PDB file of C-alpha atoms in Angstrom:
ATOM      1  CA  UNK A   5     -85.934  59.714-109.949  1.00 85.00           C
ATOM      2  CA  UNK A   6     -88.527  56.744-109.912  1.00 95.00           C
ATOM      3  CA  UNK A   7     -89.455  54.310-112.434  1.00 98.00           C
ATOM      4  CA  UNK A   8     -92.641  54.778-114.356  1.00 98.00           C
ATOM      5  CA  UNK A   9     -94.904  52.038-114.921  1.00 99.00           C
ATOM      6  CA  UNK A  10     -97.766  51.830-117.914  1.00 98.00           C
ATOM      7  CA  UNK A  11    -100.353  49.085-117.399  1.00 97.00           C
ATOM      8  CA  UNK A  12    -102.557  48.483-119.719  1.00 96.00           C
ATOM      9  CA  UNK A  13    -105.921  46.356-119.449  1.00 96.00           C
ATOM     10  CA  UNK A  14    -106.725  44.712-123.371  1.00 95.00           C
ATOM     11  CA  UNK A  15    -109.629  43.444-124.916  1.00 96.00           C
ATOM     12  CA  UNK A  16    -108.502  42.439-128.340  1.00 96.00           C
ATOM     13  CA  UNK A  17    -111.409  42.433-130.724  1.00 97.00           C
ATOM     14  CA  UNK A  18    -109.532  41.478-133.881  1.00 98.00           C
ATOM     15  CA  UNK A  19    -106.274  39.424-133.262  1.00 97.00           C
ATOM     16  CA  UNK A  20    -104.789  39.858-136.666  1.00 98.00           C
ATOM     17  CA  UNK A  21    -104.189  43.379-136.031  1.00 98.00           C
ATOM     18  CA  UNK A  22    -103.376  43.067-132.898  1.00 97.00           C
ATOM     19  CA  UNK A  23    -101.004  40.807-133.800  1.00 97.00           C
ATOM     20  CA  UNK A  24     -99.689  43.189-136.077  1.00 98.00           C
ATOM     21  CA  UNK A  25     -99.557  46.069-133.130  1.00 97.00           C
ATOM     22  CA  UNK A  26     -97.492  43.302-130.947  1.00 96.00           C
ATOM     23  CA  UNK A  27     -94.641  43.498-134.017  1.00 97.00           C
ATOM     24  CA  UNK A  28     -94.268  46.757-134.029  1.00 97.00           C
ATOM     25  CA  UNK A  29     -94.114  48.098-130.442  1.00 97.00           C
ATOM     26  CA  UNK A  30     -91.494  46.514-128.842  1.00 98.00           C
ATOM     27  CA  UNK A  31     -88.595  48.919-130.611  1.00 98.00           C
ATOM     28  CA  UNK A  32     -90.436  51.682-130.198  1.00 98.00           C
ATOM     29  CA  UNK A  33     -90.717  50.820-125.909  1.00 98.00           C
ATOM     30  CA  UNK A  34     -86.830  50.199-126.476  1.00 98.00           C
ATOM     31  CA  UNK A  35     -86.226  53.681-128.077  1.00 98.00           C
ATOM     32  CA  UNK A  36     -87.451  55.470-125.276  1.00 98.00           C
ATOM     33  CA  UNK A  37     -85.634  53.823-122.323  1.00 98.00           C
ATOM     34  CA  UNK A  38     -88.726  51.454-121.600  1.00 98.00           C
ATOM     35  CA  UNK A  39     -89.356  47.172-121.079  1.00 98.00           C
ATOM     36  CA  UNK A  40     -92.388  44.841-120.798  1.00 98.00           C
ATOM     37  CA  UNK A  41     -92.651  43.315-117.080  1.00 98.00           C
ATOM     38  CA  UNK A  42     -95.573  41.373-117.970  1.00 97.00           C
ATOM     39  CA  UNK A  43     -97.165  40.966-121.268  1.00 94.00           C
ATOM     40  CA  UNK A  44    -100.388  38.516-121.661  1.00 86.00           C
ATOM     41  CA  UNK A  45     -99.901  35.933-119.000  1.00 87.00           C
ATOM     42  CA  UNK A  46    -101.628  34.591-116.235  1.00 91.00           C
ATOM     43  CA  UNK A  47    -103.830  37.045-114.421  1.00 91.00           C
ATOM     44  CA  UNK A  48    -105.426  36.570-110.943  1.00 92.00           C
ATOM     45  CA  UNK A  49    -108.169  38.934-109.791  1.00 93.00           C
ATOM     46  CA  UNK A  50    -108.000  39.202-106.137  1.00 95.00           C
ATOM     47  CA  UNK A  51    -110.874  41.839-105.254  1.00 95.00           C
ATOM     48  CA  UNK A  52    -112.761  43.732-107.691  1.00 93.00           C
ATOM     49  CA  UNK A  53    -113.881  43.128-111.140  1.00 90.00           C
ATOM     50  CA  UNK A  54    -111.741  41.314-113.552  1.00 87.00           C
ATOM     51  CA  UNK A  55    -109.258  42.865-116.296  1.00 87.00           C
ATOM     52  CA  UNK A  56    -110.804  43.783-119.680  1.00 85.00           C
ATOM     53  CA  UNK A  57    -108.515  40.663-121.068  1.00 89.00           C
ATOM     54  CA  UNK A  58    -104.743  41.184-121.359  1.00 93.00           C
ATOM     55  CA  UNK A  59    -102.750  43.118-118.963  1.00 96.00           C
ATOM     56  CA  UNK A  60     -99.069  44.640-119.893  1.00 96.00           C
ATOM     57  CA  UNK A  61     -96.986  46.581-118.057  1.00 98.00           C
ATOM     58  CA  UNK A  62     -94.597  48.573-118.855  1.00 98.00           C
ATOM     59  CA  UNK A  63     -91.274  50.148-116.979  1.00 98.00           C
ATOM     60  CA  UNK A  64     -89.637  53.298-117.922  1.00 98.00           C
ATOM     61  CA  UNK A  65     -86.734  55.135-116.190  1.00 98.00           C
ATOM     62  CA  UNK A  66     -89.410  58.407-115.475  1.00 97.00           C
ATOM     63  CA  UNK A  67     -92.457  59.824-115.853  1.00 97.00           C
ATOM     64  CA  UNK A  68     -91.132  62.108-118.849  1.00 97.00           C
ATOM     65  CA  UNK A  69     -90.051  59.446-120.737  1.00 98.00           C
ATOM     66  CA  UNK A  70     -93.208  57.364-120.571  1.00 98.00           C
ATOM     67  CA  UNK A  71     -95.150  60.365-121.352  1.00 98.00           C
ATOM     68  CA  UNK A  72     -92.979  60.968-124.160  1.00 98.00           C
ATOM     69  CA  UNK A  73     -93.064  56.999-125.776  1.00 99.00           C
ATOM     70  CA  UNK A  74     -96.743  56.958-125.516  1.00 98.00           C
ATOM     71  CA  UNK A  75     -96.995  60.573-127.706  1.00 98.00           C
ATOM     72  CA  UNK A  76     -94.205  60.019-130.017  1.00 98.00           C
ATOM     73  CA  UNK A  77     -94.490  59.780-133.570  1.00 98.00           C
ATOM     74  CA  UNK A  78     -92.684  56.369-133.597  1.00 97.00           C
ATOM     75  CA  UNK A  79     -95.664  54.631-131.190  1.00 98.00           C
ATOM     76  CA  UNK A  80     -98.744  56.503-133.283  1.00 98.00           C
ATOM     77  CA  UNK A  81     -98.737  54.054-136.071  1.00 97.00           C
ATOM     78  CA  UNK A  82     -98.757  51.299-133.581  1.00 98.00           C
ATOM     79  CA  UNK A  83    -101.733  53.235-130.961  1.00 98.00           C
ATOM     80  CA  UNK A  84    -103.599  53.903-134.345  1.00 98.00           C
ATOM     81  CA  UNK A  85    -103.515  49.914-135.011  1.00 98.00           C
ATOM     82  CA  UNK A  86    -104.112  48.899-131.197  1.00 97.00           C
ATOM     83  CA  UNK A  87    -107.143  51.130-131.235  1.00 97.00           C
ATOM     84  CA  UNK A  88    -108.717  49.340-134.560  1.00 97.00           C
ATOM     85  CA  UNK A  89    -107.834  45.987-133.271  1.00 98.00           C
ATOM     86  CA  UNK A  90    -108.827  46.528-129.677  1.00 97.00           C
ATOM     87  CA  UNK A  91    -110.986  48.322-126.741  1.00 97.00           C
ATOM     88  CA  UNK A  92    -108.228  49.305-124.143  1.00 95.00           C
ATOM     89  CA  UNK A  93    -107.846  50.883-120.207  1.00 95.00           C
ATOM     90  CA  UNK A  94    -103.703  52.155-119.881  1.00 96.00           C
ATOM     91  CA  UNK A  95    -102.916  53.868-116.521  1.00 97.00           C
ATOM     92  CA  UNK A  96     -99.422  55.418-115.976  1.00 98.00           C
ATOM     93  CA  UNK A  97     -98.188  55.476-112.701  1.00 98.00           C
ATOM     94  CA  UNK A  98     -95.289  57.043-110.772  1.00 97.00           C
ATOM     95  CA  UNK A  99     -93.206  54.611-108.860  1.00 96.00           C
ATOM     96  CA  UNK A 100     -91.525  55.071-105.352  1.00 91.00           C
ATOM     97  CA  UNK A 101     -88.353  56.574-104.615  1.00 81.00           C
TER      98      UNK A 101
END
């Protein structure tokens, strides 16, 4: 089964909360089999227009279980404070075999 990957493009409007959201995520990424690969450094654009701000991204061990992190009960308190505190693109994307 492939990985899953979530990236996510950030444009954090009020870093207090965001700061907040960053707290409280990472155990509930944990809880569902998932890790950061990147979170807030460096970005290069090479074509195109540039990211929003931040860029994470996320692995998970499937599709499933990304699906079910980003509608579970334990990430909604955390969405509900990323959405206040910033304006957000998130993409998840099916990995090779």
């Amino acid at each position: 089964m492939p990985y899953a990957y979530v990236v996510a493009q950030v444009d954090v409007k009020d870093p207090v909360a965001y700061e907040e959201y960053k707290a409280q995520v990472p155990a509930t990424i944990a809880q569902y089999g998932g890790e950061y690969l990147a979170r807030g450094g460096v970005v290069e654009t090479l074509e195109g227009e540039p990211p929003l701000g931040r860029v994470v991204v996320l692995r998970f061990p499937s599709l499933e279980q990304a699906r079910a992190w980003y509608r579970s009960p334990e990430y909604a308190g955390p969405l509900a404070i990323r959405h206040r505190a910033a304006v957000s693109r998130s993409m998840l994307i099916e990995g090779m075999e």
